[in-house]
Amino acid sequence: MNNREELEKNNRCRTAKDRIAKAIMKLLTITSVLLLIIIGIGLYFKSAPILHEKSLWELISTSQWKPLKGDFGFFPFIMSTLAVTALAVIWALPVSLLNAIMLTENSRPFAKRIVLPTLDILAGIPSVVYGVWGILIIVPWISDRFAPHFVEYSTGYTVLAGGIVLGIMILPMLISLFVELFSSVPKELRDASLSLGATKWQTTKFVVLRKTLPGIFAALILAISRAMGETIAVLMVCGNIIQAPHSLFDGCYPLPALIANNYGEMLSLPMYESALMFAALILFVVVLLFNIASRLIMHRIEKSFA
């Protein structure tokens, strides 16, 4: 009888612990969603004055930026953000994919033990260090060596400089994520492919990459989100010229740089503060919509490859 009572007591205790753990996890999940909603609402209310003053279309489609006259055109900043982010991802994605394939499929184990800690160190370097490195190395190289082959003159503080520096910043993260993805593919799948006569590259292409495609897409979205919000390094090498860039050798002014450069000046101009908060709201909405769209696309990819 005592054993039975003790068993029932233990069962009740385990059930209570399960309920408490479930309630805590549910609370944390709801809190994370509420934080996202609170940030969005806060940015919207801070942006409300300029949204009441001007239409949304006028704000995002015009190029005039004269805060003292009340002109706030965000088109150059939006295009600069998209240009720098796109350039960084376009060159960083294939480089990181090939590096990860090399590390997981063709290199010896000691190479991974050396390269992966190095990537972790690179990922932990402050962005201002990348910015200083970009000013000292990338900007002079573009100005003196590369740009003269295409344009008469360039200061070096360009979309190209921003794309190179930003791509280098997201490279360690992408390689690490891809290595984890490729390492998670069971060895049996590789062995089965090789036993059927496939080459190593065919196995990588049709087994490893196909199996990890949803994860590759998720890693890419994470890199784009990180790149869009990067501030200091991009601010230091892009030139901060208010114009929609038409070539890689034009200066630009991404949204994060706009906020970082001007936030201290907005205290005396309430509409200026609202404009900078609207810039933050644009970044927030773009990243949010981008992630929602990527989740839908990932779901379709997973279904088609299931």
GROMACS .gro file of C-alpha atoms in nm:
model
  306
    1MET     CA    1   0.000   0.000   0.000
    2ASN     CA    2   0.283   0.235   0.088
    3ASN     CA    3   0.456   0.159  -0.242
    4ARG     CA    4   0.136   0.233  -0.431
    5GLU     CA    5   0.087   0.566  -0.253
    6GLU     CA    6   0.449   0.657  -0.317
    7LEU     CA    7   0.410   0.570  -0.685
    8GLU     CA    8   0.096   0.783  -0.715
    9LYS     CA    9   0.273   1.068  -0.538
   10ASN     CA   10   0.565   1.046  -0.784
   11ASN     CA   11   0.324   1.043  -1.078
   12ARG     CA   12   0.145   1.353  -0.948
   13CYS     CA   13   0.482   1.524  -0.897
   14ARG     CA   14   0.596   1.442  -1.253
   15THR     CA   15   0.261   1.558  -1.394
   16ALA     CA   16   0.286   1.885  -1.202
   17LYS     CA   17   0.642   1.941  -1.326
   18ASP     CA   18   0.534   1.873  -1.685
   19ARG     CA   19   0.248   2.123  -1.654
   20ILE     CA   20   0.477   2.388  -1.503
   21ALA     CA   21   0.739   2.334  -1.777
   22LYS     CA   22   0.469   2.351  -2.046
   23ALA     CA   23   0.328   2.673  -1.898
   24ILE     CA   24   0.675   2.831  -1.880
   25MET     CA   25   0.755   2.740  -2.242
   26LYS     CA   26   0.418   2.872  -2.357
   27LEU     CA   27   0.477   3.196  -2.165
   28LEU     CA   28   0.823   3.240  -2.320
   29THR     CA   29   0.683   3.174  -2.669
   30ILE     CA   30   0.403   3.426  -2.621
   31THR     CA   31   0.653   3.679  -2.481
   32SER     CA   32   0.880   3.650  -2.785
   33VAL     CA   33   0.584   3.711  -3.017
   34LEU     CA   34   0.463   4.002  -2.802
   35LEU     CA   35   0.810   4.160  -2.812
   36LEU     CA   36   0.798   4.160  -3.191
   37ILE     CA   37   0.451   4.317  -3.188
   38ILE     CA   38   0.552   4.576  -2.926
   39ILE     CA   39   0.859   4.680  -3.127
   40GLY     CA   40   0.647   4.720  -3.441
   41ILE     CA   41   0.377   4.920  -3.260
   42GLY     CA   42   0.638   5.141  -3.091
   43LEU     CA   43   0.809   5.220  -3.421
   44TYR     CA   44   0.473   5.292  -3.585
   45PHE     CA   45   0.363   5.540  -3.316
   46LYS     CA   46   0.702   5.713  -3.330
   47SER     CA   47   0.663   5.734  -3.709
   48ALA     CA   48   0.301   5.852  -3.696
   49PRO     CA   49   0.372   6.230  -3.721
   50ILE     CA   50   0.549   6.202  -4.057
   51LEU     CA   51   0.293   5.950  -4.184
   52HIS     CA   52   0.016   6.197  -4.104
   53GLU     CA   53   0.210   6.478  -4.268
   54LYS     CA   54   0.298   6.293  -4.591
   55SER     CA   55   0.163   5.991  -4.775
   56LEU     CA   56   0.348   5.660  -4.760
   57TRP     CA   57   0.402   5.661  -5.137
   58GLU     CA   58   0.550   6.008  -5.128
   59LEU     CA   59   0.792   5.908  -4.853
   60ILE     CA   60   0.926   5.595  -5.023
   61SER     CA   61   0.922   5.716  -5.384
   62THR     CA   62   1.077   6.065  -5.364
   63SER     CA   63   1.446   6.151  -5.342
   64GLN     CA   64   1.448   6.495  -5.181
   65TRP     CA   65   1.606   6.485  -4.836
   66LYS     CA   66   1.602   6.832  -4.679
   67PRO     CA   67   1.492   6.796  -4.314
   68LEU     CA   68   1.505   7.171  -4.245
   69LYS     CA   69   1.252   7.226  -4.525
   70GLY     CA   70   1.040   6.926  -4.428
   71ASP     CA   71   1.137   6.713  -4.732
   72PHE     CA   72   1.191   6.348  -4.642
   73GLY     CA   73   1.238   6.124  -4.943
   74PHE     CA   74   1.355   5.774  -4.854
   75PHE     CA   75   1.399   5.633  -5.204
   76PRO     CA   76   1.782   5.679  -5.218
   77PHE     CA   77   1.825   5.515  -4.877
   78ILE     CA   78   1.602   5.218  -4.966
   79MET     CA   79   1.781   5.160  -5.296
   80SER     CA   80   2.122   5.193  -5.128
   81THR     CA   81   2.025   4.932  -4.867
   82LEU     CA   82   1.903   4.689  -5.133
   83ALA     CA   83   2.208   4.744  -5.356
   84VAL     CA   84   2.468   4.685  -5.083
   85THR     CA   85   2.281   4.385  -4.940
   86ALA     CA   86   2.228   4.226  -5.282
   87LEU     CA   87   2.593   4.267  -5.381
   88ALA     CA   88   2.715   4.119  -5.051
   89VAL     CA   89   2.487   3.814  -5.081
   90ILE     CA   90   2.555   3.759  -5.453
   91TRP     CA   91   2.928   3.705  -5.401
   92ALA     CA   92   2.922   3.562  -5.046
   93LEU     CA   93   2.670   3.284  -5.119
   94PRO     CA   94   2.870   3.085  -5.381
   95VAL     CA   95   3.198   3.139  -5.195
   96SER     CA   96   3.050   3.014  -4.867
   97LEU     CA   97   2.879   2.718  -5.036
   98LEU     CA   98   3.198   2.605  -5.208
   99ASN     CA   99   3.398   2.648  -4.886
  100ALA     CA  100   3.147   2.444  -4.689
  101ILE     CA  101   3.142   2.169  -4.954
  102MET     CA  102   3.520   2.158  -4.950
  103LEU     CA  103   3.533   2.132  -4.570
  104THR     CA  104   3.267   1.862  -4.536
  105GLU     CA  105   3.314   1.654  -4.851
  106ASN     CA  106   3.677   1.679  -4.962
  107SER     CA  107   3.903   1.796  -4.680
  108ARG     CA  108   4.072   1.603  -4.402
  109PRO     CA  109   3.929   1.627  -4.045
  110PHE     CA  110   4.218   1.843  -3.921
  111ALA     CA  111   4.127   2.113  -4.176
  112LYS     CA  112   3.782   2.148  -4.022
  113ARG     CA  113   3.938   2.168  -3.674
  114ILE     CA  114   4.151   2.462  -3.791
  115VAL     CA  115   3.907   2.648  -4.017
  116LEU     CA  116   3.590   2.638  -3.804
  117PRO     CA  117   3.745   2.803  -3.493
  118THR     CA  118   3.897   3.064  -3.726
  119LEU     CA  119   3.551   3.136  -3.868
  120ASP     CA  120   3.415   3.174  -3.514
  121ILE     CA  121   3.685   3.431  -3.442
  122LEU     CA  122   3.603   3.620  -3.763
  123ALA     CA  123   3.232   3.618  -3.674
  124GLY     CA  124   3.311   3.768  -3.333
  125ILE     CA  125   3.520   4.060  -3.459
  126PRO     CA  126   3.337   4.393  -3.401
  127SER     CA  127   3.192   4.550  -3.713
  128VAL     CA  128   3.390   4.870  -3.659
  129VAL     CA  129   3.710   4.667  -3.714
  130TYR     CA  130   3.576   4.551  -4.050
  131GLY     CA  131   3.493   4.913  -4.127
  132VAL     CA  132   3.845   5.033  -4.046
  133TRP     CA  133   3.990   4.747  -4.253
  134GLY     CA  134   3.762   4.847  -4.540
  135ILE     CA  135   3.884   5.208  -4.522
  136LEU     CA  136   4.250   5.108  -4.513
  137ILE     CA  137   4.245   4.828  -4.773
  138ILE     CA  138   3.927   4.806  -4.982
  139VAL     CA  139   3.856   5.176  -5.041
  140PRO     CA  140   4.211   5.260  -5.169
  141TRP     CA  141   4.216   4.945  -5.383
  142ILE     CA  142   3.888   5.042  -5.551
  143SER     CA  143   3.992   5.404  -5.594
  144ASP     CA  144   4.346   5.344  -5.723
  145ARG     CA  145   4.341   4.999  -5.886
  146PHE     CA  146   3.996   4.876  -5.978
  147ALA     CA  147   3.771   5.174  -6.056
  148PRO     CA  148   4.007   5.345  -6.309
  149HIS     CA  149   3.944   5.054  -6.549
  150PHE     CA  150   3.571   5.143  -6.560
  151VAL     CA  151   3.522   5.509  -6.460
  152GLU     CA  152   3.730   5.825  -6.474
  153TYR     CA  153   3.733   5.885  -6.100
  154SER     CA  154   3.606   5.720  -5.785
  155THR     CA  155   3.671   5.802  -5.421
  156GLY     CA  156   3.647   5.432  -5.334
  157TYR     CA  157   3.363   5.494  -5.090
  158THR     CA  158   3.110   5.311  -5.301
  159VAL     CA  159   2.842   5.044  -5.322
  160LEU     CA  160   3.119   4.803  -5.419
  161ALA     CA  161   3.317   4.876  -5.102
  162GLY     CA  162   3.007   4.830  -4.889
  163GLY     CA  163   2.919   4.504  -5.065
  164ILE     CA  164   3.270   4.362  -5.023
  165VAL     CA  165   3.297   4.450  -4.654
  166LEU     CA  166   2.943   4.334  -4.577
  167GLY     CA  167   2.996   4.010  -4.769
  168ILE     CA  168   3.311   3.936  -4.568
  169MET     CA  169   3.116   3.999  -4.248
  170ILE     CA  170   2.841   3.746  -4.332
  171LEU     CA  171   3.081   3.490  -4.482
  172PRO     CA  172   3.181   3.320  -4.151
  173MET     CA  173   2.818   3.282  -4.047
  174LEU     CA  174   2.715   3.132  -4.382
  175ILE     CA  175   3.007   2.887  -4.395
  176SER     CA  176   2.943   2.770  -4.038
  177LEU     CA  177   2.572   2.717  -4.106
  178PHE     CA  178   2.637   2.532  -4.432
  179VAL     CA  179   2.900   2.308  -4.269
  180GLU     CA  180   2.649   2.216  -3.997
  181LEU     CA  181   2.385   2.141  -4.260
  182PHE     CA  182   2.609   1.926  -4.479
  183SER     CA  183   2.749   1.741  -4.176
  184SER     CA  184   2.394   1.645  -4.073
  185VAL     CA  185   2.338   1.443  -4.393
  186PRO     CA  186   2.373   1.073  -4.301
  187LYS     CA  187   2.685   0.900  -4.430
  188GLU     CA  188   2.466   0.612  -4.551
  189LEU     CA  189   2.312   0.836  -4.817
  190ARG     CA  190   2.654   0.928  -4.951
  191ASP     CA  191   2.768   0.565  -4.948
  192ALA     CA  192   2.453   0.452  -5.129
  193SER     CA  193   2.506   0.713  -5.401
  194LEU     CA  194   2.874   0.622  -5.446
  195SER     CA  195   2.793   0.251  -5.456
  196LEU     CA  196   2.558   0.312  -5.747
  197GLY     CA  197   2.844   0.460  -5.952
  198ALA     CA  198   2.796   0.832  -5.882
  199THR     CA  199   3.105   1.050  -5.858
  200LYS     CA  200   3.182   1.257  -5.548
  201TRP     CA  201   3.056   1.574  -5.716
  202GLN     CA  202   2.736   1.403  -5.833
  203THR     CA  203   2.679   1.278  -5.479
  204THR     CA  204   2.731   1.628  -5.343
  205LYS     CA  205   2.503   1.783  -5.603
  206PHE     CA  206   2.215   1.533  -5.606
  207VAL     CA  207   2.226   1.404  -5.248
  208VAL     CA  208   2.388   1.654  -5.010
  209LEU     CA  209   2.269   1.980  -5.169
  210ARG     CA  210   1.924   1.840  -5.251
  211LYS     CA  211   1.876   1.709  -4.896
  212THR     CA  212   1.983   2.037  -4.735
  213LEU     CA  213   1.816   2.282  -4.975
  214PRO     CA  214   1.555   2.408  -4.724
  215GLY     CA  215   1.832   2.467  -4.468
  216ILE     CA  216   2.045   2.649  -4.727
  217PHE     CA  217   1.753   2.875  -4.802
  218ALA     CA  218   1.697   2.944  -4.431
  219ALA     CA  219   2.065   3.028  -4.382
  220LEU     CA  220   2.051   3.266  -4.679
  221ILE     CA  221   1.750   3.448  -4.531
  222LEU     CA  222   1.932   3.480  -4.199
  223ALA     CA  223   2.235   3.628  -4.377
  224ILE     CA  224   2.019   3.878  -4.569
  225SER     CA  225   1.847   3.988  -4.248
  226ARG     CA  226   2.186   4.036  -4.082
  227ALA     CA  227   2.322   4.225  -4.382
  228MET     CA  228   2.025   4.463  -4.404
  229GLY     CA  229   2.067   4.573  -4.044
  230GLU     CA  230   2.444   4.614  -4.039
  231THR     CA  231   2.538   4.971  -3.953
  232ILE     CA  232   2.888   5.079  -3.857
  233ALA     CA  233   3.101   4.898  -4.116
  234VAL     CA  234   2.871   4.998  -4.402
  235LEU     CA  235   2.851   5.356  -4.275
  236MET     CA  236   3.230   5.382  -4.283
  237VAL     CA  237   3.286   5.268  -4.645
  238CYS     CA  238   2.976   5.365  -4.845
  239GLY     CA  239   3.038   5.738  -4.872
  240ASN     CA  240   2.704   5.844  -4.718
  241ILE     CA  241   2.593   6.028  -5.032
  242ILE     CA  242   2.218   6.080  -5.064
  243GLN     CA  243   2.153   5.933  -5.407
  244ALA     CA  244   2.006   5.620  -5.558
  245PRO     CA  245   2.315   5.433  -5.683
  246HIS     CA  246   2.327   5.360  -6.056
  247SER     CA  247   2.656   5.168  -6.061
  248LEU     CA  248   2.892   4.984  -5.828
  249PHE     CA  249   3.119   5.290  -5.821
  250ASP     CA  250   2.856   5.532  -5.689
  251GLY     CA  251   2.844   5.636  -5.326
  252CYS     CA  252   2.535   5.535  -5.131
  253TYR     CA  253   2.359   5.583  -4.798
  254PRO     CA  254   2.184   5.274  -4.652
  255LEU     CA  255   1.902   5.309  -4.400
  256PRO     CA  256   2.100   5.183  -4.096
  257ALA     CA  257   2.374   5.438  -4.169
  258LEU     CA  258   2.111   5.714  -4.194
  259ILE     CA  259   1.977   5.630  -3.848
  260ALA     CA  260   2.322   5.596  -3.688
  261ASN     CA  261   2.456   5.916  -3.845
  262ASN     CA  262   2.166   6.146  -3.766
  263TYR     CA  263   1.993   6.022  -3.452
  264GLY     CA  264   2.175   6.273  -3.229
  265GLU     CA  265   2.059   6.567  -3.442
  266MET     CA  266   1.689   6.491  -3.435
  267LEU     CA  267   1.618   6.623  -3.084
  268SER     CA  268   1.559   6.978  -3.207
  269LEU     CA  269   1.333   6.872  -3.497
  270PRO     CA  270   1.039   6.650  -3.395
  271MET     CA  271   0.961   6.568  -3.759
  272TYR     CA  272   1.323   6.462  -3.810
  273GLU     CA  273   1.290   6.218  -3.520
  274SER     CA  274   0.975   6.079  -3.675
  275ALA     CA  275   1.152   6.042  -4.011
  276LEU     CA  276   1.437   5.844  -3.856
  277MET     CA  277   1.189   5.622  -3.672
  278PHE     CA  278   1.013   5.568  -4.004
  279ALA     CA  279   1.346   5.455  -4.151
  280ALA     CA  280   1.371   5.201  -3.868
  281LEU     CA  281   1.011   5.097  -3.935
  282ILE     CA  282   1.093   5.039  -4.304
  283LEU     CA  283   1.382   4.809  -4.208
  284PHE     CA  284   1.163   4.628  -3.955
  285VAL     CA  285   0.879   4.569  -4.203
  286VAL     CA  286   1.109   4.468  -4.491
  287VAL     CA  287   1.295   4.209  -4.279
  288LEU     CA  288   0.966   4.083  -4.130
  289LEU     CA  289   0.798   4.042  -4.470
  290PHE     CA  290   1.112   3.887  -4.614
  291ASN     CA  291   1.119   3.626  -4.338
  292ILE     CA  292   0.747   3.549  -4.371
  293ALA     CA  293   0.783   3.503  -4.747
  294SER     CA  294   1.089   3.283  -4.696
  295ARG     CA  295   0.899   3.061  -4.453
  296LEU     CA  296   0.625   3.008  -4.711
  297ILE     CA  297   0.880   2.931  -4.982
  298MET     CA  298   1.068   2.695  -4.749
  299HIS     CA  299   0.744   2.512  -4.672
  300ARG     CA  300   0.688   2.455  -5.043
  301ILE     CA  301   1.046   2.342  -5.095
  302GLU     CA  302   1.021   2.096  -4.806
  303LYS     CA  303   0.696   1.953  -4.946
  304SER     CA  304   0.842   1.914  -5.295
  305PHE     CA  305   1.156   1.741  -5.165
  306ALA     CA  306   0.978   1.528  -4.906
   0.00000   0.00000   0.00000
